[in-house]
Short mmCIF file of C-alpha atoms and ligand atoms in Angstrom, two decimals:
data_model
loop_
_atom_site.label_atom_id
_atom_site.label_comp_id
_atom_site.label_asym_id
_atom_site.label_seq_id
_atom_site.Cartn_x
_atom_site.Cartn_y
_atom_site.Cartn_z
CA MET A 1 129.24 -6.17 38.11
CA ILE A 2 128.32 -6.73 41.76
CA GLY A 3 129.27 -3.31 42.96
CA TYR A 4 129.75 -2.42 47.00
CA ASP A 5 131.52 0.26 46.53
CA ARG A 6 131.29 2.07 49.67
CA ARG A 7 131.04 5.54 47.79
CA MET A 8 128.43 4.51 45.37
CA LYS A 9 125.02 6.36 46.16
CA THR A 10 122.57 4.76 48.42
CA LEU A 11 118.77 4.87 48.51
CA LEU A 12 116.12 3.36 50.87
CA ILE A 13 112.41 1.75 50.44
CA ARG A 14 111.63 2.58 54.44
CA ASN A 15 108.82 0.20 55.64
CA ALA A 16 106.75 -1.30 52.72
CA GLN A 17 104.20 -3.11 54.13
CA CYS A 18 104.52 -5.23 52.41
CA VAL A 19 107.50 -6.77 49.70
CA ALA A 20 106.39 -10.13 47.68
CA THR A 21 110.47 -10.74 47.15
CA LEU A 22 109.01 -13.95 44.07
CA ASP A 23 112.11 -15.52 45.71
CA SER A 24 112.86 -19.41 45.07
CA GLN A 25 110.91 -19.51 48.62
CA GLY A 26 108.10 -17.45 47.98
CA LEU A 27 109.02 -15.34 50.56
CA GLU A 28 106.55 -12.29 51.41
CA LEU A 29 107.76 -9.39 54.15
CA ALA A 30 105.77 -7.61 56.48
CA ASN A 31 107.06 -3.90 57.22
CA ALA A 32 110.40 -4.82 55.40
CA SER A 33 112.12 -2.50 53.88
CA ILE A 34 115.24 -2.19 50.85
CA LEU A 35 118.52 -1.46 50.77
CA ILE A 36 120.20 -0.51 47.61
CA ARG A 37 123.77 0.53 46.79
CA GLY A 38 124.28 2.03 43.79
CA HIS A 39 122.83 -0.37 41.20
CA VAL A 40 122.26 -3.74 43.74
CA ILE A 41 120.53 -4.84 46.35
CA GLU A 42 122.91 -4.69 49.52
CA ALA A 43 120.16 -5.84 52.56
CA ILE A 44 116.01 -6.71 52.30
CA GLY A 45 114.40 -8.03 55.56
CA PRO A 46 112.58 -6.51 59.03
CA ALA A 47 112.66 -2.41 58.55
CA ALA A 48 113.84 -2.81 62.15
CA ASP A 49 116.80 -4.63 61.12
CA LEU A 50 117.87 -2.24 58.50
CA PRO A 51 119.39 1.46 58.40
CA ALA A 52 117.04 4.27 58.75
CA THR A 53 118.66 6.46 56.56
CA ALA A 54 120.06 6.56 53.62
CA ASP A 55 121.61 9.38 50.35
CA GLU A 56 117.75 8.83 49.42
CA VAL A 57 114.79 7.58 51.50
CA ILE A 58 111.63 6.23 49.82
CA ASP A 59 108.82 6.01 52.42
CA ALA A 60 106.78 3.28 51.43
CA ARG A 61 104.67 2.91 54.31
CA GLY A 62 101.22 1.21 52.13
CA HIS A 63 103.22 0.44 49.70
CA LEU A 64 103.71 -2.86 47.95
CA VAL A 65 106.71 -3.49 46.68
CA THR A 66 107.30 -6.15 43.93
CA PRO A 67 110.24 -7.00 41.57
CA GLY A 68 110.20 -5.27 38.68
CA LEU A 69 108.17 -7.09 35.72
CA VAL A 70 109.53 -8.05 32.59
CA ASN A 71 108.21 -7.83 29.59
CA THR A 72 109.40 -10.59 26.89
CA HIS A 73 108.11 -9.81 23.40
CA HIS A 74 107.01 -6.14 22.12
CA HIS A 75 106.98 -4.28 18.78
CA MET A 76 107.47 -0.52 20.09
CA TYR A 77 107.10 1.35 16.54
CA GLN A 78 103.92 0.41 16.58
CA SER A 79 103.15 2.88 19.21
CA LEU A 80 102.21 4.82 15.95
CA THR A 81 99.61 2.63 14.51
CA ARG A 82 97.29 1.82 17.95
CA ALA A 83 93.37 1.89 16.87
CA ILE A 84 94.44 2.24 13.15
CA PRO A 85 90.74 2.10 11.80
CA ALA A 86 91.93 0.24 9.02
CA VAL A 87 92.44 -3.11 10.92
CA GLN A 88 91.20 -2.87 13.93
CA ASN A 89 89.13 -5.79 13.15
CA ALA A 90 91.44 -8.02 11.23
CA GLU A 91 93.40 -11.32 12.43
CA LEU A 92 96.75 -11.81 12.16
CA PHE A 93 97.19 -11.90 8.40
CA GLY A 94 95.13 -9.41 7.40
CA TRP A 95 96.22 -6.43 9.76
CA LEU A 96 99.73 -6.90 8.93
CA ARG A 97 98.82 -6.54 5.07
CA GLY A 98 96.97 -3.07 6.20
CA LEU A 99 99.73 -1.86 8.74
CA TYR A 100 103.27 -2.77 6.66
CA PRO A 101 102.81 -0.06 3.63
CA ILE A 102 102.27 2.11 6.51
CA TRP A 103 104.70 1.24 8.08
CA ALA A 104 107.01 1.36 5.89
CA GLY A 105 107.55 5.24 5.95
CA LEU A 106 109.25 5.39 9.44
CA THR A 107 112.15 7.18 10.57
CA PRO A 108 114.44 7.32 12.70
CA GLU A 109 112.98 10.09 15.00
CA MET A 110 109.96 8.06 14.92
CA VAL A 111 111.25 5.15 16.19
CA GLN A 112 113.52 6.96 18.59
CA VAL A 113 110.10 9.03 20.06
CA SER A 114 107.50 6.05 19.89
CA THR A 115 110.30 3.84 21.36
CA GLN A 116 110.38 6.36 24.70
CA VAL A 117 106.56 6.03 24.62
CA ALA A 118 106.26 2.87 24.90
CA MET A 119 109.00 2.68 27.09
CA ALA A 120 106.80 5.44 29.61
CA GLU A 121 103.79 3.34 29.26
CA LEU A 122 105.86 0.18 30.49
CA LEU A 123 107.65 2.26 33.42
CA MET A 124 104.29 3.64 34.54
CA SER A 125 103.04 0.33 35.07
CA GLY A 126 106.37 -1.03 37.08
CA CYS A 127 107.67 -2.84 34.04
CA THR A 128 111.73 -2.94 34.55
CA THR A 129 112.66 -4.26 31.28
CA SER A 130 111.99 -4.71 28.42
CA SER A 131 112.61 -6.58 25.05
CA ASP A 132 111.37 -4.88 21.88
CA HIS A 133 111.42 -6.69 18.28
CA LEU A 134 112.22 -3.93 15.57
CA TYR A 135 112.31 -5.53 12.29
CA ILE A 136 111.95 -2.71 9.65
CA TYR A 137 114.48 -0.62 8.44
CA PRO A 138 113.31 1.55 5.96
CA ASP A 139 115.32 4.64 4.56
CA SER A 140 113.67 7.59 3.48
CA ALA A 141 114.97 11.13 3.12
CA GLN A 142 115.12 11.71 7.16
CA GLY A 143 117.84 8.51 7.32
CA ARG A 144 117.99 4.61 6.92
CA VAL A 145 116.43 3.33 10.85
CA ARG A 146 118.83 1.39 12.96
CA LEU A 147 118.02 -0.40 16.00
CA ASP A 148 120.73 2.05 17.19
CA ASP A 149 117.41 4.03 17.08
CA SER A 150 116.02 2.68 19.99
CA ILE A 151 118.43 1.64 22.08
CA GLU A 152 119.08 4.74 22.72
CA ALA A 153 115.96 5.74 23.46
CA ALA A 154 116.06 3.81 25.99
CA GLN A 155 119.83 4.95 27.29
CA ALA A 156 117.45 8.40 27.40
CA ILE A 157 114.80 7.51 29.24
CA GLY A 158 116.35 5.04 31.49
CA MET A 159 114.96 1.80 30.90
CA ARG A 160 116.99 -1.79 30.91
CA PHE A 161 116.64 -2.80 27.33
CA VAL A 162 116.84 -6.57 25.62
CA ALA A 163 117.17 -4.89 21.92
CA THR A 164 116.58 -7.22 19.24
CA ARG A 165 117.63 -6.74 15.93
CA GLY A 166 114.36 -8.22 13.63
CA SER A 167 114.61 -8.73 9.72
CA MET A 168 112.62 -9.50 7.03
CA SER A 169 114.24 -10.80 3.56
CA VAL A 170 111.18 -12.51 1.68
CA GLY A 171 108.70 -10.31 -0.43
CA GLN A 172 105.70 -11.32 -1.56
CA SER A 173 107.54 -11.99 -4.91
CA GLN A 174 108.78 -14.83 -3.06
CA GLY A 175 105.85 -16.11 -1.32
CA GLY A 176 106.00 -14.40 1.82
CA LEU A 177 103.67 -11.83 4.03
CA PRO A 178 105.48 -8.54 3.53
CA PRO A 179 105.90 -5.90 0.33
CA ASP A 180 109.56 -6.10 -1.28
CA SER A 181 109.75 -3.36 -0.29
CA VAL A 182 110.12 -3.69 3.23
CA VAL A 183 112.31 -6.49 3.48
CA GLU A 184 115.85 -6.30 3.39
CA ARG A 185 119.11 -8.30 1.89
CA GLU A 186 119.93 -11.24 3.95
CA ASP A 187 124.09 -10.74 3.27
CA PHE A 188 122.85 -7.31 5.02
CA ILE A 189 120.92 -8.15 7.87
CA LEU A 190 123.64 -10.78 9.29
CA LYS A 191 126.60 -8.15 8.99
CA ASP A 192 124.56 -4.95 11.02
CA THR A 193 123.07 -7.60 13.65
CA GLN A 194 126.82 -8.49 14.06
CA ARG A 195 128.02 -5.04 14.45
CA LEU A 196 124.94 -4.70 16.84
CA ILE A 197 125.85 -6.93 18.99
CA GLU A 198 130.19 -5.93 18.93
CA THR A 199 128.41 -2.26 19.33
CA TRP A 200 125.82 -2.41 22.48
CA HIS A 201 125.78 -6.52 23.47
CA ASP A 202 126.47 -6.50 27.46
CA SER A 203 126.52 -10.06 29.06
CA ARG A 204 127.93 -8.72 32.42
CA HIS A 205 126.19 -8.85 35.44
CA GLY A 206 123.55 -5.97 35.98
CA ALA A 207 123.57 -5.51 32.04
CA MET A 208 121.07 -2.31 30.66
CA VAL A 209 121.84 -3.38 27.07
CA ASN A 210 121.49 -6.72 25.51
CA VAL A 211 121.30 -7.69 21.65
CA ALA A 212 119.59 -10.70 20.63
CA VAL A 213 119.26 -11.97 17.03
CA ALA A 214 115.33 -12.12 15.68
CA PRO A 215 114.67 -12.40 12.06
CA CYS A 216 110.54 -11.95 12.14
CA SER A 217 109.03 -14.44 11.34
CA PRO A 218 108.97 -18.03 9.15
CA PHE A 219 107.02 -16.35 7.27
CA SER A 220 109.16 -13.65 5.70
CA VAL A 221 112.19 -14.58 6.25
CA SER A 222 114.36 -17.33 4.35
CA ARG A 223 115.49 -20.50 5.81
CA ASP A 224 119.05 -19.82 5.32
CA LEU A 225 118.58 -16.71 7.46
CA MET A 226 117.52 -19.04 9.58
CA ARG A 227 119.98 -21.07 9.98
CA GLU A 228 122.79 -18.39 9.93
CA SER A 229 121.02 -16.41 11.93
CA ALA A 230 121.73 -19.24 15.15
CA LEU A 231 124.74 -19.59 13.67
CA LEU A 232 125.79 -15.89 14.40
CA ALA A 233 123.99 -15.66 18.00
CA ARG A 234 126.08 -18.88 18.62
CA SER A 235 129.52 -17.38 17.68
CA PHE A 236 129.43 -15.29 20.72
CA ALA A 237 129.52 -18.68 23.29
CA GLY A 238 128.88 -17.52 26.40
CA GLN A 239 127.95 -14.62 26.18
CA ASN A 240 124.33 -14.31 26.03
CA VAL A 241 123.49 -13.73 22.96
CA ARG A 242 120.07 -14.91 22.59
CA LEU A 243 118.24 -15.71 19.78
CA HIS A 244 113.70 -14.91 19.20
CA THR A 245 111.17 -15.13 16.94
CA HIS A 246 107.24 -15.27 16.30
CA LEU A 247 105.85 -18.95 15.84
CA ALA A 248 102.69 -20.82 15.82
CA GLU A 249 100.73 -17.40 16.53
CA ASN A 250 97.03 -18.74 15.01
CA ASP A 251 95.13 -21.29 12.57
CA HIS A 252 96.83 -19.19 9.38
CA ASP A 253 100.35 -19.19 10.78
CA ILE A 254 100.06 -23.24 11.80
CA ALA A 255 98.80 -24.04 7.59
CA TYR A 256 101.38 -21.43 6.07
CA SER A 257 104.23 -23.96 7.76
CA ARG A 258 102.08 -27.21 6.47
CA GLU A 259 102.49 -26.00 3.64
CA LYS A 260 105.25 -24.34 2.63
CA PHE A 261 107.59 -26.50 5.30
CA ASN A 262 105.49 -29.61 4.86
CA CYS A 263 105.56 -29.77 8.91
CA THR A 264 104.61 -27.97 11.86
CA PRO A 265 106.08 -24.63 13.43
CA ALA A 266 107.68 -26.78 16.38
CA GLN A 267 109.58 -29.32 13.74
CA TYR A 268 110.59 -26.53 11.73
CA ALA A 269 112.36 -24.66 15.21
CA GLN A 270 114.15 -27.97 15.48
CA GLU A 271 115.82 -28.17 12.07
CA LEU A 272 116.39 -25.11 11.74
CA GLY A 273 118.14 -24.62 15.33
CA TRP A 274 115.60 -22.72 16.54
CA LEU A 275 114.87 -24.72 19.98
CA GLY A 276 117.41 -24.44 22.72
CA ASP A 277 117.84 -22.67 26.67
CA ASP A 278 118.96 -18.92 24.15
CA VAL A 279 115.98 -19.26 22.34
CA TRP A 280 112.21 -17.75 23.13
CA HIS A 281 109.13 -17.41 20.58
CA ALA A 282 106.00 -15.62 20.83
CA HIS A 283 102.97 -16.39 21.46
CA CYS A 284 103.05 -20.81 20.64
CA VAL A 285 99.62 -20.38 20.59
CA LYS A 286 98.85 -23.45 18.47
CA LEU A 287 102.03 -24.63 20.05
CA ASP A 288 100.89 -28.65 19.72
CA ASP A 289 101.72 -31.72 22.84
CA GLU A 290 104.81 -32.80 20.31
CA GLY A 291 105.73 -29.05 20.45
CA ILE A 292 105.47 -28.32 24.39
CA SER A 293 108.13 -31.33 24.45
CA LEU A 294 110.33 -30.47 22.37
CA PHE A 295 110.59 -26.92 23.92
CA ALA A 296 110.78 -28.87 27.68
CA ALA A 297 113.12 -30.82 26.59
CA THR A 298 115.19 -28.39 25.17
CA ARG A 299 114.43 -25.41 28.21
CA THR A 300 113.04 -22.91 24.47
CA GLY A 301 111.26 -20.20 26.37
CA VAL A 302 107.62 -18.95 25.66
CA ALA A 303 106.54 -15.31 25.79
CA HIS A 304 103.23 -15.56 26.41
CA CYS A 305 101.04 -12.42 24.88
CA PRO A 306 97.47 -12.81 25.92
CA CYS A 307 95.58 -9.35 25.06
CA SER A 308 97.50 -9.52 21.92
CA ASN A 309 96.20 -13.25 21.05
CA MET A 310 92.58 -12.11 22.37
CA ARG A 311 93.13 -8.68 19.87
CA LEU A 312 93.60 -10.89 17.01
CA ALA A 313 91.59 -13.48 17.86
CA SER A 314 94.56 -16.19 17.60
CA GLY A 315 93.47 -17.76 20.63
CA ILE A 316 94.49 -19.00 24.34
CA ALA A 317 97.73 -20.26 24.28
CA PRO A 318 98.07 -23.61 26.39
CA VAL A 319 100.63 -22.39 28.60
CA ARG A 320 99.14 -24.21 31.95
CA ARG A 321 100.90 -27.65 29.62
CA MET A 322 104.03 -25.76 29.23
CA LEU A 323 104.62 -25.15 32.70
CA ASP A 324 103.23 -28.35 33.90
CA ALA A 325 105.84 -29.36 31.60
CA GLY A 326 109.02 -27.50 31.83
CA VAL A 327 108.69 -24.53 29.48
CA PRO A 328 110.06 -21.28 30.47
CA VAL A 329 107.39 -18.77 29.65
CA GLY A 330 107.12 -15.28 30.24
CA LEU A 331 104.46 -12.81 29.77
CA GLY A 332 104.46 -10.87 26.45
CA VAL A 333 102.92 -6.51 26.11
CA ASP A 334 103.14 -7.51 21.99
CA GLY A 335 103.18 -4.60 19.61
CA SER A 336 101.31 -1.46 19.93
CA ALA A 337 99.08 -1.85 17.01
CA SER A 338 97.83 -5.35 18.29
CA ASN A 339 97.36 -4.22 21.87
CA ASP A 340 96.83 -1.07 22.45
CA ALA A 341 97.39 -0.80 25.78
CA ALA A 342 100.87 -1.52 27.23
CA HIS A 343 100.57 -2.59 30.46
CA MET A 344 102.34 -5.46 32.38
CA VAL A 345 100.20 -6.08 35.33
CA ASN A 346 97.06 -6.12 33.60
CA GLU A 347 98.74 -8.34 31.15
CA ALA A 348 99.79 -10.60 33.71
CA ARG A 349 95.61 -10.17 35.09
CA GLN A 350 94.54 -11.21 31.60
CA ALA A 351 96.76 -13.72 31.87
CA LEU A 352 95.69 -15.63 34.52
CA LEU A 353 91.63 -14.81 33.67
CA LEU A 354 92.41 -16.33 30.42
CA ALA A 355 94.42 -19.35 31.82
CA ARG A 356 91.03 -19.62 33.38
CA LEU A 357 88.84 -19.56 30.44
CA ARG A 358 91.07 -22.18 28.49
CA LYS A 359 90.51 -24.31 31.39
CA SER A 360 86.23 -23.98 31.34
CA LEU A 361 86.48 -24.28 27.55
CA GLU A 362 88.62 -27.59 28.31
CA ALA A 363 87.16 -29.30 30.80
CA PRO A 364 83.67 -27.97 31.76
CA GLY A 365 81.86 -28.11 34.92
CA VAL A 366 79.82 -31.14 33.91
CA ASN A 367 80.83 -35.31 33.98
CA ALA A 368 80.96 -37.43 31.46
CA GLN A 369 77.39 -38.15 31.03
CA GLY A 370 77.25 -34.35 30.64
CA GLN A 371 75.22 -33.58 33.92
CA PRO A 372 76.30 -30.58 35.80
CA VAL A 373 79.34 -31.01 38.57
CA PHE A 374 78.57 -28.62 41.49
CA GLY A 375 80.86 -28.22 44.09
CA CYS A 376 83.23 -30.94 44.23
CA ASP A 377 85.90 -29.33 41.74
CA THR A 378 88.82 -29.41 44.37
CA ALA A 379 91.70 -29.22 41.27
CA PRO A 380 93.72 -26.36 41.81
CA LEU A 381 92.73 -23.79 39.82
CA GLU A 382 94.61 -23.08 36.33
CA MET A 383 96.96 -19.80 37.28
CA THR A 384 96.22 -18.31 41.03
CA ALA A 385 97.69 -14.83 41.47
CA ARG A 386 100.72 -15.53 42.76
CA ASP A 387 101.67 -17.50 39.51
CA ALA A 388 100.70 -14.70 37.41
CA LEU A 389 103.09 -12.66 38.82
CA ARG A 390 105.65 -15.16 38.58
CA LEU A 391 105.17 -14.83 34.67
CA ALA A 392 105.56 -11.95 34.94
CA THR A 393 108.51 -11.16 36.94
CA ARG A 394 110.92 -14.21 37.44
CA GLY A 395 109.24 -15.79 34.45
CA GLY A 396 110.54 -13.38 32.13
CA ALA A 397 114.21 -13.19 33.11
CA GLU A 398 114.59 -16.63 33.09
CA VAL A 399 113.14 -16.65 29.33
CA LEU A 400 115.58 -13.89 28.16
CA GLY A 401 118.27 -15.46 30.21
CA ARG A 402 119.25 -13.01 33.11
CA SER A 403 119.44 -14.72 37.02
CA ASP A 404 120.68 -11.23 38.16
CA ILE A 405 116.63 -9.47 37.82
CA GLY A 406 112.69 -10.71 38.46
CA HIS A 407 113.20 -11.55 42.36
CA LEU A 408 114.61 -9.37 44.90
CA ALA A 409 117.60 -10.58 46.88
CA VAL A 410 120.66 -9.43 48.21
CA GLY A 411 122.89 -9.21 45.08
CA MET A 412 120.38 -8.78 42.44
CA CYS A 413 119.90 -5.96 40.47
CA ALA A 414 117.87 -3.04 42.18
CA ASP A 415 114.83 -2.93 40.15
CA MET A 416 111.82 -2.92 41.54
CA ALA A 417 108.07 -1.52 41.60
CA LEU A 418 105.79 -0.13 44.77
CA PHE A 419 102.09 0.41 44.19
CA ASP A 420 100.29 2.23 46.64
CA LEU A 421 97.53 0.31 48.02
CA ARG A 422 96.13 2.83 49.76
CA THR A 423 94.58 3.64 46.50
CA LEU A 424 91.27 2.98 45.01
CA ALA A 425 92.02 -0.29 42.67
CA PHE A 426 92.93 -2.17 46.23
CA ALA A 427 90.22 -0.75 48.65
CA GLY A 428 88.99 -3.74 50.16
CA GLY A 429 91.67 -6.16 48.62
CA ALA A 430 94.43 -5.15 49.87
CA VAL A 431 93.67 -5.24 53.71
CA HIS A 432 92.92 -9.27 52.97
CA ASP A 433 95.73 -10.11 50.45
CA PRO A 434 97.72 -7.22 49.09
CA VAL A 435 99.93 -9.15 46.37
CA ALA A 436 96.95 -11.49 45.33
CA SER A 437 95.08 -7.82 44.76
CA LEU A 438 97.40 -6.15 42.54
CA MET A 439 97.01 -9.27 40.37
CA LEU A 440 92.96 -9.48 40.87
CA CYS A 441 91.50 -5.74 40.93
CA ALA A 442 92.13 -2.96 38.46
CA SER A 443 95.45 -3.33 37.30
CA PRO A 444 97.02 -0.06 39.20
CA PRO A 445 100.28 2.49 38.00
CA ALA A 446 102.98 2.20 39.82
CA ALA A 447 103.62 4.61 42.18
CA TYR A 448 107.56 4.44 42.05
CA THR A 449 109.47 2.23 39.64
CA VAL A 450 113.04 1.95 40.06
CA VAL A 451 115.63 0.67 37.48
CA ASN A 452 119.20 -0.39 37.91
CA GLY A 453 118.62 1.76 41.41
CA ARG A 454 117.46 4.73 39.75
CA VAL A 455 114.31 6.20 40.55
CA VAL A 456 112.41 6.67 36.94
CA VAL A 457 109.13 6.70 37.77
CA ARG A 458 108.14 9.23 41.26
CA GLN A 459 105.00 9.68 42.70
CA GLY A 460 103.73 7.92 39.90
CA GLN A 461 105.17 10.44 36.88
CA LEU A 462 107.84 9.46 34.97
CA ALA A 463 111.10 11.47 36.17
CA THR A 464 113.89 11.31 33.34
CA LEU A 465 111.84 12.99 30.32
CA GLU A 466 109.21 15.40 30.19
CA MET A 467 106.38 13.02 29.21
CA GLN A 468 103.40 15.40 27.59
CA THR A 469 106.00 17.06 25.31
CA LEU A 470 106.98 13.21 23.95
CA ILE A 471 103.05 12.65 23.72
CA GLU A 472 102.61 15.98 21.48
CA ARG A 473 105.93 14.97 19.57
CA HIS A 474 104.69 11.40 18.66
CA ASN A 475 101.35 12.39 18.15
CA ARG A 476 102.38 14.54 15.47
CA LEU A 477 104.87 11.84 14.25
CA ALA A 478 101.59 9.21 13.90
CA VAL A 479 99.22 11.67 11.89
CA THR A 480 102.83 12.09 9.46
CA LEU A 481 103.18 8.47 9.39
CA ALA A 482 99.53 7.94 8.32
CA GLU A 483 99.18 10.56 5.63
CA ALA A 484 102.23 9.23 4.49
CA ALA A 485 100.96 6.04 3.54
CA ARG A 486 97.63 7.46 1.90
ZN1 ZN B 501 104.48 -9.69 18.19
#
């Protein structure tokens, strides 16, 4: 609900050097203020036109304000297995086979603590909304892992959360990739998913928790489960219960699809009812032209994960082609074990750099005769700094089906990040162009992160949890998890 209740507390972001609204006109305001009442932006504009006081005031002189960044794909539990030596140099399928036996030892406490570590890292980088794809639910003496563990962790740290109920049901004995010990029964998966939607999903303006339905990938669940999952999500018509999975991540993924299903991943998605404006797929590195057309025609979204795609040598997603065709695209840091640094500003920077690399590989600076071409390329670059920031904010909001986040305007959720332009990363850049500097210079930490009107990061410190205790507890659990698999 949009709250203009006059009794609600006010927060004033005062005298920002620059506010990049990311609205449909791309409006950028100099010396501007933002007044927040409760959870919502009440006013935004030149500092002189807004009140000078409020219940709480943040002096934003020398700061750039952007919408809170939106992360559309993650596996937060993987923070426990960052930089694991055995799979440091593996590509996707080998990497998964090496990690499944370790992840089989996850406990509810590990999920809760690793989710908070992953969220702390995202919040400190200016990210205010994140999705998480939890697809492994081991049962042990410490209890059975549930998606509720990560939802409760999000509530404690104060992050806007799109929790997805992942699943794996086809083990090795059935031709799938994961060991049989980590797969679940399909009837239980569907029943538990329905319970989670009914318990936690909120479809209202300003919702802090959404639940999505997310079988892990075509190579770890059956056709039936993909179909039944789509039917389940769509039985909640009009409530923005979305569908999410991994698709077309690398060449092995394509080969698996051709061999097992005799079609491309995009054709497989179409056959199963997994195209539509209520669906978003992670990666899509190997989406072909037909796939891009299918996605565009159906407004199916893509979570582009540039760092993970480089880490696992999966390839370079055709993001410019997707955007030109009209495919909604957001960014994802992906799981912490395939992108060991979950910094959303850096993810946008890498998206920008990788798009330009792809262009140079597709169209090197030579003419048809193979002679070098100098200084006559007037075509716009593959991706500008502002395009990249747009993917990380508005793009992500669109992919998650949220019209109340992703840009700054009156009536929008009060989700924003402040970056201190007087710091080293911006030296010599912000004086020319603060917005482009955020994307091009060394990715800075957020000075303040505001989620739903609440200051969650203040002066570069997490304000909702004691960080050092959290890190120490997380490190102990990471060692326990790795040792249990030996
Ligand atoms: Zn993933």
